[in-house]
Tab-separated table of C-alpha atoms in Angstrom:
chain	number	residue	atom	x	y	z
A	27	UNK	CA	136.350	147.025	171.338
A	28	UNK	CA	135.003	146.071	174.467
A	29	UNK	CA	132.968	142.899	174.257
A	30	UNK	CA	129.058	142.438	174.996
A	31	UNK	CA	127.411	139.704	176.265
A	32	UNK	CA	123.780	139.058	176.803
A	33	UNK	CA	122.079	138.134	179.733
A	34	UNK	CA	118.487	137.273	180.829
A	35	UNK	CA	116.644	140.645	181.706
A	36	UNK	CA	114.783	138.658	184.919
A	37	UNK	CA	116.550	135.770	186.276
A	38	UNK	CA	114.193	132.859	186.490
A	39	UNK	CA	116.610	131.278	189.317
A	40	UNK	CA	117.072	134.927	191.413
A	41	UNK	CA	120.408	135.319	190.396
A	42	UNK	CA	121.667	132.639	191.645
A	43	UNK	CA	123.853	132.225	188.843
A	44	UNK	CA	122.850	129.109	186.953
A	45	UNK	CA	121.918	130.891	183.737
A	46	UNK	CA	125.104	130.613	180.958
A	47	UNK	CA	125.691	133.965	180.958
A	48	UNK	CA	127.518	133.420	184.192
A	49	UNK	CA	129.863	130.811	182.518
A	50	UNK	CA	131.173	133.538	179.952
A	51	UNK	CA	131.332	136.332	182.832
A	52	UNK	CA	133.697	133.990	184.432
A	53	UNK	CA	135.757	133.252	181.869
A	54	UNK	CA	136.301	136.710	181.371
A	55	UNK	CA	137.096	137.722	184.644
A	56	UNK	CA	139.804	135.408	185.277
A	57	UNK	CA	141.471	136.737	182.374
A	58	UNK	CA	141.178	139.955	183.178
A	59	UNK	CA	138.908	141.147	180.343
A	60	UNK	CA	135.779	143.705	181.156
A	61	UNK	CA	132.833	143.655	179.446
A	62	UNK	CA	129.180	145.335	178.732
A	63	UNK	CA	126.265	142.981	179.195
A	64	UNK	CA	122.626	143.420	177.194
A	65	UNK	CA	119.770	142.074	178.909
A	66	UNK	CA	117.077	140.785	176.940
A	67	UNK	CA	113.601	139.766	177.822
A	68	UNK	CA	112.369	136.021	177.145
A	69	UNK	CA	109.880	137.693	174.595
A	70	UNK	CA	113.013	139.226	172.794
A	71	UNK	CA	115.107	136.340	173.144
A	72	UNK	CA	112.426	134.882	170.233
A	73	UNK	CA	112.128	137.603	168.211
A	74	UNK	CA	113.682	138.164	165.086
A	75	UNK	CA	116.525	141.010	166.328
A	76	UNK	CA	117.946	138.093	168.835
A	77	UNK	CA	117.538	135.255	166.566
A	78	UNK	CA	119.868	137.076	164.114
A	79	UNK	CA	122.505	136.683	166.758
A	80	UNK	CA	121.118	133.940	168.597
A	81	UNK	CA	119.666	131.105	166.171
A	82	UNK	CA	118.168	129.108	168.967
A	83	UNK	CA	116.538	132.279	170.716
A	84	UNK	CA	118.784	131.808	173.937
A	85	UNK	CA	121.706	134.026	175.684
A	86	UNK	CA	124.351	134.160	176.156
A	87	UNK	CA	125.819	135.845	172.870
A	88	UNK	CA	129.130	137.186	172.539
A	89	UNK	CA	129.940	139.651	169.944
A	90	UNK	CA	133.018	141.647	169.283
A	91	UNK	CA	135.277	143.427	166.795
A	92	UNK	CA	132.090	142.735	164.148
A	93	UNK	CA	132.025	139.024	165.322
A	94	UNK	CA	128.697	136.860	166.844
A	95	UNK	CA	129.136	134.019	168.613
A	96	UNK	CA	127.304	131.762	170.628
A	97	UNK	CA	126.996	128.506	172.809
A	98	UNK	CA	128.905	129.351	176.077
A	99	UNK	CA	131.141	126.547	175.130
A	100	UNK	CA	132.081	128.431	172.510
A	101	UNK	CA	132.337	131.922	173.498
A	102	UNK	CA	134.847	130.702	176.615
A	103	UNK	CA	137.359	128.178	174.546
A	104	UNK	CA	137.618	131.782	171.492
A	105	UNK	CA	138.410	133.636	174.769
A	106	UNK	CA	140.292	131.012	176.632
A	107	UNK	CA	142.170	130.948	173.113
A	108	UNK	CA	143.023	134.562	173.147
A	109	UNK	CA	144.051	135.186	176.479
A	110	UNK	CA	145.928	134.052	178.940
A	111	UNK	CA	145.099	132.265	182.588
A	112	UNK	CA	142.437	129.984	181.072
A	113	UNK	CA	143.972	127.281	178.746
A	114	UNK	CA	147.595	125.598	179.524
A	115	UNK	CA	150.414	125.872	177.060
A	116	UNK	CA	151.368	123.022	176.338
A	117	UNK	CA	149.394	121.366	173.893
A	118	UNK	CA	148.851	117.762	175.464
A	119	UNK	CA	147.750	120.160	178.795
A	120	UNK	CA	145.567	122.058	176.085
A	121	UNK	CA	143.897	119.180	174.020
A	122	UNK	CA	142.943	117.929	177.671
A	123	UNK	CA	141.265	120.557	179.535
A	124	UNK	CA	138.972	121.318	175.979
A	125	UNK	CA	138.123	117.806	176.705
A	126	UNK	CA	136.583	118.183	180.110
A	127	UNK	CA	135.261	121.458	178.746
A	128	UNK	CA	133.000	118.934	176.457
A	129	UNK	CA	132.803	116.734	178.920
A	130	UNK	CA	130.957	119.079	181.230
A	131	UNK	CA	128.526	119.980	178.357
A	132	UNK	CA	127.941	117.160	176.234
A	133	UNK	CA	128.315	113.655	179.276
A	134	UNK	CA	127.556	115.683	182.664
A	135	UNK	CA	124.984	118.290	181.809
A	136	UNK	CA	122.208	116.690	179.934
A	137	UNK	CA	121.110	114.496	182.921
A	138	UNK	CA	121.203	117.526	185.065
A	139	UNK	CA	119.299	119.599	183.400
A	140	UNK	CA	116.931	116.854	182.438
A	141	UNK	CA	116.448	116.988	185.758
A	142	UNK	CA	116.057	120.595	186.236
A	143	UNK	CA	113.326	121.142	183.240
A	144	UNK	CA	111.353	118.686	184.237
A	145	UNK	CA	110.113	120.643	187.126
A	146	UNK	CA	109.279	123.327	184.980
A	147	UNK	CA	107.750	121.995	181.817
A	148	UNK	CA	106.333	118.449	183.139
A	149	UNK	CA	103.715	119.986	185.830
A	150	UNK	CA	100.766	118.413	185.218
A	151	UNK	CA	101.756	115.537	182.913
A	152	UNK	CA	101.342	112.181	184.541
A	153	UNK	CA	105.190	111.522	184.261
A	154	UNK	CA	105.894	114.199	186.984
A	155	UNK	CA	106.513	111.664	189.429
A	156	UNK	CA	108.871	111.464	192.443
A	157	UNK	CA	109.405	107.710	191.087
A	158	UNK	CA	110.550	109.247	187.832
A	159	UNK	CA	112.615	112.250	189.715
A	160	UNK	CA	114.524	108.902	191.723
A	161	UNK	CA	115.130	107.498	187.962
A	162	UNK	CA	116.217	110.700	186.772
A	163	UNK	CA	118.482	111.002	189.525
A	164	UNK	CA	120.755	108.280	189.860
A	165	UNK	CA	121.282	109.067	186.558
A	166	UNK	CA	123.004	112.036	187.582
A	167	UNK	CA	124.746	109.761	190.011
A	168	UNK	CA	126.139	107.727	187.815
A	169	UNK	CA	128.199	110.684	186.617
A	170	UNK	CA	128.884	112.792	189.734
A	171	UNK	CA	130.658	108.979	190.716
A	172	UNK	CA	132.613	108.310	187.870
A	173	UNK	CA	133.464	112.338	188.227
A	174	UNK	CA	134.132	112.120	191.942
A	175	UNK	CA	136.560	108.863	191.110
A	176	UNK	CA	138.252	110.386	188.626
A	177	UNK	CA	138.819	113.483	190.344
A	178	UNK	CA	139.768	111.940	193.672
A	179	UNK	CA	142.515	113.993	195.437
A	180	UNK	CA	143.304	116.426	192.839
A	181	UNK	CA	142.425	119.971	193.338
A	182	UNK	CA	141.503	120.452	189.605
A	183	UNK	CA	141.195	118.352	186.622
A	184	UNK	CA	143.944	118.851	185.140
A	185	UNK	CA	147.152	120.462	186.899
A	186	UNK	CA	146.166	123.519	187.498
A	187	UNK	CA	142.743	125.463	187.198
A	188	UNK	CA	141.156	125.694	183.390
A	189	UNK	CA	138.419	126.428	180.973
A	190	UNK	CA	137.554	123.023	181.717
A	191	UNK	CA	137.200	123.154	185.519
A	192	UNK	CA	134.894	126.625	184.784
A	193	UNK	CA	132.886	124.435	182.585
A	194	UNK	CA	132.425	121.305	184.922
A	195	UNK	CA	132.035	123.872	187.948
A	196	UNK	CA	128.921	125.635	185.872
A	197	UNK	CA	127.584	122.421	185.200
A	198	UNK	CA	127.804	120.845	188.995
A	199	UNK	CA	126.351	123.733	190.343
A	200	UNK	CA	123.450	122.909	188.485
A	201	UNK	CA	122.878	119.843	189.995
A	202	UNK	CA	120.415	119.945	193.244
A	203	UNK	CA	122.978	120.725	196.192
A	204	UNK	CA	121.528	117.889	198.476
A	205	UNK	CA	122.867	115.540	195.355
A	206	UNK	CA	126.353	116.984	195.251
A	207	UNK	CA	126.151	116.864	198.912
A	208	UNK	CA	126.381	112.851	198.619
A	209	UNK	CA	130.009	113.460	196.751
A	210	UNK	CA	131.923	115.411	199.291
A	211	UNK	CA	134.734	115.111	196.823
A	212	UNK	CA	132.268	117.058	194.084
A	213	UNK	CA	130.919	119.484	196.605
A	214	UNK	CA	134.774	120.372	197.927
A	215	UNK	CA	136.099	120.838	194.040
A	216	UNK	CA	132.771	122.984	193.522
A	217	UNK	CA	133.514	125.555	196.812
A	218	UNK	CA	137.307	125.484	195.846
A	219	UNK	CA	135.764	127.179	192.533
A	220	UNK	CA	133.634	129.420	194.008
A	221	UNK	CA	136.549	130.767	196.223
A	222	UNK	CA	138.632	132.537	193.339
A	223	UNK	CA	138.065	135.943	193.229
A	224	UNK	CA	137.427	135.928	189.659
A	225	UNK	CA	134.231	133.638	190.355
A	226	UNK	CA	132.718	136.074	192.954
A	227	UNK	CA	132.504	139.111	190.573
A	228	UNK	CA	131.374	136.963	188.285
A	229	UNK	CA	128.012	135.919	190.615
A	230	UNK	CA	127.882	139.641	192.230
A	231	UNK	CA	127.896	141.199	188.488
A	232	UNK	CA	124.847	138.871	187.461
A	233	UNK	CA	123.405	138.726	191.268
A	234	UNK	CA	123.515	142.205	191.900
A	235	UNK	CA	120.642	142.577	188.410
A	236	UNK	CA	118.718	140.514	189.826
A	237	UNK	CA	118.273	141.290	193.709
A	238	UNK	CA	115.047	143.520	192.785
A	239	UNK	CA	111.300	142.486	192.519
A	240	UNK	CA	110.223	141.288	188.323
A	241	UNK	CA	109.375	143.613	186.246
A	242	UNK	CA	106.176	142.997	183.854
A	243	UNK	CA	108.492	143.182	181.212
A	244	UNK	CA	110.841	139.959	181.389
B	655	UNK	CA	152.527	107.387	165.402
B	656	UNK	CA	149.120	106.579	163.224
B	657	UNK	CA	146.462	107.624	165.730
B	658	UNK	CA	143.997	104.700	167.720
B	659	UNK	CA	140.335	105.087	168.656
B	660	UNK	CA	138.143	103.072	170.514
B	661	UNK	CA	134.639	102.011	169.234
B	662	UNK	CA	132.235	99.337	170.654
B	663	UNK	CA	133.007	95.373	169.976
B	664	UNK	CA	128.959	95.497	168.956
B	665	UNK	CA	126.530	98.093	168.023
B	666	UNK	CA	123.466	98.484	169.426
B	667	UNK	CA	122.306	99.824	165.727
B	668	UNK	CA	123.621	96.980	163.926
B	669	UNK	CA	125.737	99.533	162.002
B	670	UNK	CA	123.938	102.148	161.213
B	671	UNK	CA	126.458	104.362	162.416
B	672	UNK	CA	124.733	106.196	165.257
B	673	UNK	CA	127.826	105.328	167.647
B	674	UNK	CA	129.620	108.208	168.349
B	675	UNK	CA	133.161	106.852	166.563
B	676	UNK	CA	131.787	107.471	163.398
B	677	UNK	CA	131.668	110.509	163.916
B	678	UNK	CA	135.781	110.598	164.683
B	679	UNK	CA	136.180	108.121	161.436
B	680	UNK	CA	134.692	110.949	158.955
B	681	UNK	CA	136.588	113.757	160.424
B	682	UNK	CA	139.923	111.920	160.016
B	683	UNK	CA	138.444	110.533	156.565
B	684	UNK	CA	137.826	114.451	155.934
B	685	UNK	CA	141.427	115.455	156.410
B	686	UNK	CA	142.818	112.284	154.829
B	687	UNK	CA	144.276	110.792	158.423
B	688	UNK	CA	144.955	107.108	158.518
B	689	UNK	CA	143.630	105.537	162.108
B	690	UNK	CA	143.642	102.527	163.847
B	691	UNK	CA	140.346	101.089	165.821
B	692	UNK	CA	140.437	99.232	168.636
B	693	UNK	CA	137.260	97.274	169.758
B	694	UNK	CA	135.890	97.410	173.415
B	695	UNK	CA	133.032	94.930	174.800
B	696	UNK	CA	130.132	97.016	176.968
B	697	UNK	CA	131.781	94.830	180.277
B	698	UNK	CA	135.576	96.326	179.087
B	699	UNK	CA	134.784	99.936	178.951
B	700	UNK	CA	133.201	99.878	182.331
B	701	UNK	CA	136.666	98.003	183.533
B	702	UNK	CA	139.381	99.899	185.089
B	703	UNK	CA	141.864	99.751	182.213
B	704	UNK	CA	139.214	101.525	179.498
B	705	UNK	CA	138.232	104.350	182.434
B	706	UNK	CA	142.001	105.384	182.998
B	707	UNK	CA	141.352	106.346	179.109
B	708	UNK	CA	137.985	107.571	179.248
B	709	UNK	CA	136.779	108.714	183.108
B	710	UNK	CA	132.981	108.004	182.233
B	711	UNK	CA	133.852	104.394	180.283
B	712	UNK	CA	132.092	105.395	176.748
B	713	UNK	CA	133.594	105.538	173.461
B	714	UNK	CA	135.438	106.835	171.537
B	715	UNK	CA	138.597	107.788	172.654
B	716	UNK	CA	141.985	108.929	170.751
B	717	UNK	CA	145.287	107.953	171.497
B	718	UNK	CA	148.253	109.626	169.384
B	719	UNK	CA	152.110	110.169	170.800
B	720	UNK	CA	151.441	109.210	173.908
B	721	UNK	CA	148.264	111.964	174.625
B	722	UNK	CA	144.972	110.035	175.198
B	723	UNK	CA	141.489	112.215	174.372
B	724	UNK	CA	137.974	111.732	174.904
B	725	UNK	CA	134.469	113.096	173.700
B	726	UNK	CA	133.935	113.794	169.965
B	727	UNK	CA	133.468	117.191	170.260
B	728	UNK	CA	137.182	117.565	171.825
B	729	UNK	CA	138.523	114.678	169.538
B	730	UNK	CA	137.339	116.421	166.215
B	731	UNK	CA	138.337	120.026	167.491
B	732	UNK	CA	141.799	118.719	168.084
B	733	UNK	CA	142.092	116.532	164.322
B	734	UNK	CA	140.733	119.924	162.911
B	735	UNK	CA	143.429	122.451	164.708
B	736	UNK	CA	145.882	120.138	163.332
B	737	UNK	CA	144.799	119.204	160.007
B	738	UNK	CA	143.428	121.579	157.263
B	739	UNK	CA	140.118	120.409	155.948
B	740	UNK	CA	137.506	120.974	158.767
B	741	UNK	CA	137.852	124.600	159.855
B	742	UNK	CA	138.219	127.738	157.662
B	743	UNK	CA	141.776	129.433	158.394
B	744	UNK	CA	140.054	133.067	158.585
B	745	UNK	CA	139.798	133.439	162.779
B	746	UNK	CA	135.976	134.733	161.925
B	747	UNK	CA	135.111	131.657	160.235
B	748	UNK	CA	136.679	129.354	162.187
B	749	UNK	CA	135.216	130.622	165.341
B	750	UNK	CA	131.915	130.438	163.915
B	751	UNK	CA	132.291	126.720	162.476
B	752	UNK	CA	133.181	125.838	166.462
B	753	UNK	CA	130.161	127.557	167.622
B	754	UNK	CA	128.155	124.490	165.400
B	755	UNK	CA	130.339	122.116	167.043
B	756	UNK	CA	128.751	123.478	170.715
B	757	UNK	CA	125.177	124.434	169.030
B	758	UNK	CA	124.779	120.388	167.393
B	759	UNK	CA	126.251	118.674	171.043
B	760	UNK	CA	124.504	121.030	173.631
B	761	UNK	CA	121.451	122.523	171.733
B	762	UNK	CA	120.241	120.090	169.476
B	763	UNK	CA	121.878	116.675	170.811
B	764	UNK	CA	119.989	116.558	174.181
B	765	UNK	CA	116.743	116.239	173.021
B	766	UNK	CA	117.300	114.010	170.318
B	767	UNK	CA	119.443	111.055	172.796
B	768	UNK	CA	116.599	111.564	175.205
B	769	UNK	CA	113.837	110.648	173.341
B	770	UNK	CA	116.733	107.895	172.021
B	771	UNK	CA	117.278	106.853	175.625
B	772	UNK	CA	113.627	106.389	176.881
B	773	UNK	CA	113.653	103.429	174.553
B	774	UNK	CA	116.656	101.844	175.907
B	775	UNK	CA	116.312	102.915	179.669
B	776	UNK	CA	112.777	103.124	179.768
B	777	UNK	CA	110.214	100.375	179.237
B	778	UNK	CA	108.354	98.972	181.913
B	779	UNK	CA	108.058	102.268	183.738
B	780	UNK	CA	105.042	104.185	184.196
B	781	UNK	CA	106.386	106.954	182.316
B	782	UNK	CA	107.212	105.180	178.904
B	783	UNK	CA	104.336	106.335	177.290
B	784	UNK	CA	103.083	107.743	173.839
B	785	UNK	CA	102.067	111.006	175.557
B	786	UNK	CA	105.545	111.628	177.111
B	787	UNK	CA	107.078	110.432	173.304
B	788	UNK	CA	104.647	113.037	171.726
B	789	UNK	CA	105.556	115.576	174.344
B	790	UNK	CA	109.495	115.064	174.170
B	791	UNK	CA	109.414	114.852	169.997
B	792	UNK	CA	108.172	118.413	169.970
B	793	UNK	CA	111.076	119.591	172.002
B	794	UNK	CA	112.882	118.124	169.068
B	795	UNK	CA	110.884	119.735	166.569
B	796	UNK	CA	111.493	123.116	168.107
B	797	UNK	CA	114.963	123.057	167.302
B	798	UNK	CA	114.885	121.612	163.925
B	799	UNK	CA	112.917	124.355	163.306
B	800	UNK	CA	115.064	127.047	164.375
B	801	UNK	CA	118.424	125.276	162.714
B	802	UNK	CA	116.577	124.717	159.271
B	803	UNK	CA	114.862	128.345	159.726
B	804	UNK	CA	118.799	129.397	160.193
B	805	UNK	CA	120.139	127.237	156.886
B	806	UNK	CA	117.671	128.255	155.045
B	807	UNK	CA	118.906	128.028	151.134
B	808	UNK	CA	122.284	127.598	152.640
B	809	UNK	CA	124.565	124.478	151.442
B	810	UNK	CA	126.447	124.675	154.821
B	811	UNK	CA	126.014	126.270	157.878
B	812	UNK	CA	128.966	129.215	157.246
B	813	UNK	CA	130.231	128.552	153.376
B	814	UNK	CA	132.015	125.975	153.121
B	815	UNK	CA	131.638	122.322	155.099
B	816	UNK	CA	133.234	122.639	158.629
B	817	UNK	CA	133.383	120.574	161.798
B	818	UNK	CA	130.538	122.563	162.786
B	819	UNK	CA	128.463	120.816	159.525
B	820	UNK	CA	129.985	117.139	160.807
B	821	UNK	CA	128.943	117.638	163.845
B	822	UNK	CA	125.264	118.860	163.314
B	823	UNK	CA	124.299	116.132	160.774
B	824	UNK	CA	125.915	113.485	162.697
B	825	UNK	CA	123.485	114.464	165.894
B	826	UNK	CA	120.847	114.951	163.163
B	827	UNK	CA	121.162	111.535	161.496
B	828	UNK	CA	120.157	110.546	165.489
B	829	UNK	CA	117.085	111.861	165.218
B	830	UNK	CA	113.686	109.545	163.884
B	831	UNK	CA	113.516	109.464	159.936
B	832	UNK	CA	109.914	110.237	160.080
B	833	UNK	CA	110.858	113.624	162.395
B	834	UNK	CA	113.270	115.002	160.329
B	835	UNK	CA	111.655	113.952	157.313
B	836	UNK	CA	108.945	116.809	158.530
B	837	UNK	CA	111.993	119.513	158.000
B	838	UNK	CA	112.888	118.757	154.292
B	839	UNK	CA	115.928	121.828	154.276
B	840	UNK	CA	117.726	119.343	156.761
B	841	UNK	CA	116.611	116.213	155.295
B	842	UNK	CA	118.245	117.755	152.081
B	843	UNK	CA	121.196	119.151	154.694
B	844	UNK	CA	122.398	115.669	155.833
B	845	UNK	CA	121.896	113.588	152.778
B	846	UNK	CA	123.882	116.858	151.067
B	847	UNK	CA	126.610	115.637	153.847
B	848	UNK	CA	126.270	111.806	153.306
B	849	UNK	CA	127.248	112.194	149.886
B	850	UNK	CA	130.540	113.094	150.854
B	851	UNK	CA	133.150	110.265	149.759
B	852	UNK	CA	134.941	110.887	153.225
B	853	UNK	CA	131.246	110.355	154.955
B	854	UNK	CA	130.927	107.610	152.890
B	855	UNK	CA	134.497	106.146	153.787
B	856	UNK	CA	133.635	106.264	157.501
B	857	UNK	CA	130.444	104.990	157.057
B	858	UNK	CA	131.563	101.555	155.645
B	859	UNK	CA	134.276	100.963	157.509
B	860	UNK	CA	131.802	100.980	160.768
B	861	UNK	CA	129.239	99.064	159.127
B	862	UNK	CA	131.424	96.497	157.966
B	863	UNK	CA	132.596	95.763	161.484
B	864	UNK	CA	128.794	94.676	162.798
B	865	UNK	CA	127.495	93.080	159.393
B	866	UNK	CA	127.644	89.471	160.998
B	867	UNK	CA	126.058	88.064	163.946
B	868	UNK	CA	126.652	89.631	166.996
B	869	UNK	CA	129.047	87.805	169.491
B	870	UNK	CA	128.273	86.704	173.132
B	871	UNK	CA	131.402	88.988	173.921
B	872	UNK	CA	129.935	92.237	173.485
């Protein structure tokens, strides 16, 4: 059975590709695997339908051979698991790169996308402040450093490309480009990423949705 | 080779167990795995010798035949692959149990350490403020409200305890008594979970560690 994913029916970024459903779309292009994709509006994403496959009301889902899954994390380490090209062998290699797949989620997103929400649900409070965006900020520094200094001169995290660099790819590109501008060392691993072949389907598949005007329906 | 992890010389919680190592102590309690701990001061894992073990100098971190891991979510994955106890052997199951794993660290987590963090990182700033700590609680109530929606009359999240269970009440247990008092299902959830002798286990070795006076050292 061919796997489906779901995706956001409007794109609230313009298909730039920072919603998860990218993540997974990756994954399973660089293993080779196709795929249908479901969009669903943010008013179905809440509704009762979604929630039975979605608990938290969000995409992406993942659901094949009778099985729902979801958390991107998630969906990309069961397909990492069952095909090749995205988790090493051996099982140090292995244990590793599902570490910096966490790592990504758990240490280096949640400042980002602190970051990122707060310019869409803080308008209007009187915390929206640039003096709070500067404090919010270098806390994302703080991390794209001790990334940058760990990564130095390697080309990828871990020998050679993984689920984890996917992850920590998805997660940098989040991050406000003039910021991972002030880690050349970030900004280089990030392009190096977005040069595999697998990577550009991946962003035309989701791009190509949303290149239209909104519908009323999103 | 009995496995080592790392977990702070003095906790912030005076033992309460919010530190993310007890988390790693009740999944090896869990599958009946003898570990040693090794205590780092807040100046050591910022030093050079803790980051070549753990690139953003936190704890906890795993060492075992000569492989060194870090992040919970990664550390427990890898004690559950290779124990039995924590994940169901059916590949359904199991690939639901990890999806908790992912849901408790990147759904419901983030909200929870924020509202944690502004505490810690925040006072004296404009921002620190009972409207912002009203407005950043209900982000946490929206997801208590979906997962206890979700577990319903369940036990567990999918039949039997998993990782996916350690995981959630562990991030749960972060949240303010008072908030998830409001959402008695999970109140019931994690005190259903600290009942568990290997909970228990974990819990007292931690809290045994920070019952005195805390040193000038940490």
């Amino acid at each position: 059975m061919t796997p489906k994913i779901t995706a956001f029916k409007w794109s609230p970024d313009g298909g730039k590709g920072m919603a998860r459903d990218t993540r997974v779309r990756w994954a399973l292009e660089e293993v080779g695997q196709p795929y249908e994709v479901e969009l669903v509006s943010f008013k179905q994403m809440k509704q009762a339908d979604h929630r039975a496959k979605h608990p938290f009301g969000q995409i992406p889902t993942y659901e094949e051979d009778g099985q729902t899954l979801f958390e991107s994390g998630s969906i990309i380490l069961h397909i990492a698991e069952r095909h090749a090209g995205l988790l090493p062998t051996d099982p140090h290699a292995r244990a590793r790169a599902i570490t910096w797949m966490f790592a990504a989620l758990s240490t280096v997103e949640p400042p980002i996308v602190e970051r990122e929400q707060a310019d869409f649900t803080d308008p209007g409070q009187p915390w929206h402040s640039p003096a709070r965006f500067g404090f919010l900020e270098d806390r994302i520094r703080v991390r794209l450093k001790e990334l940058a200094d760990y990564l130095g001169d390697r080309d990828w995290l871990e020998g050679e490309f993984t689920a984890g660099d996917l992850m920590m790819v998805m997660v940098l590109r989040r991050a406000d480009t003039w910021l991972l501008a002030e880690f050349p060392t970030l900004a280089a691993y990030v392009a190096r990423a977005e040069a595999r072949p697998a990577y550009q389907r991946a962003y035309a598949a989701q791009a190509e949705l949303y290149s239209g005007e909104p519908t009323d329906s999103f």
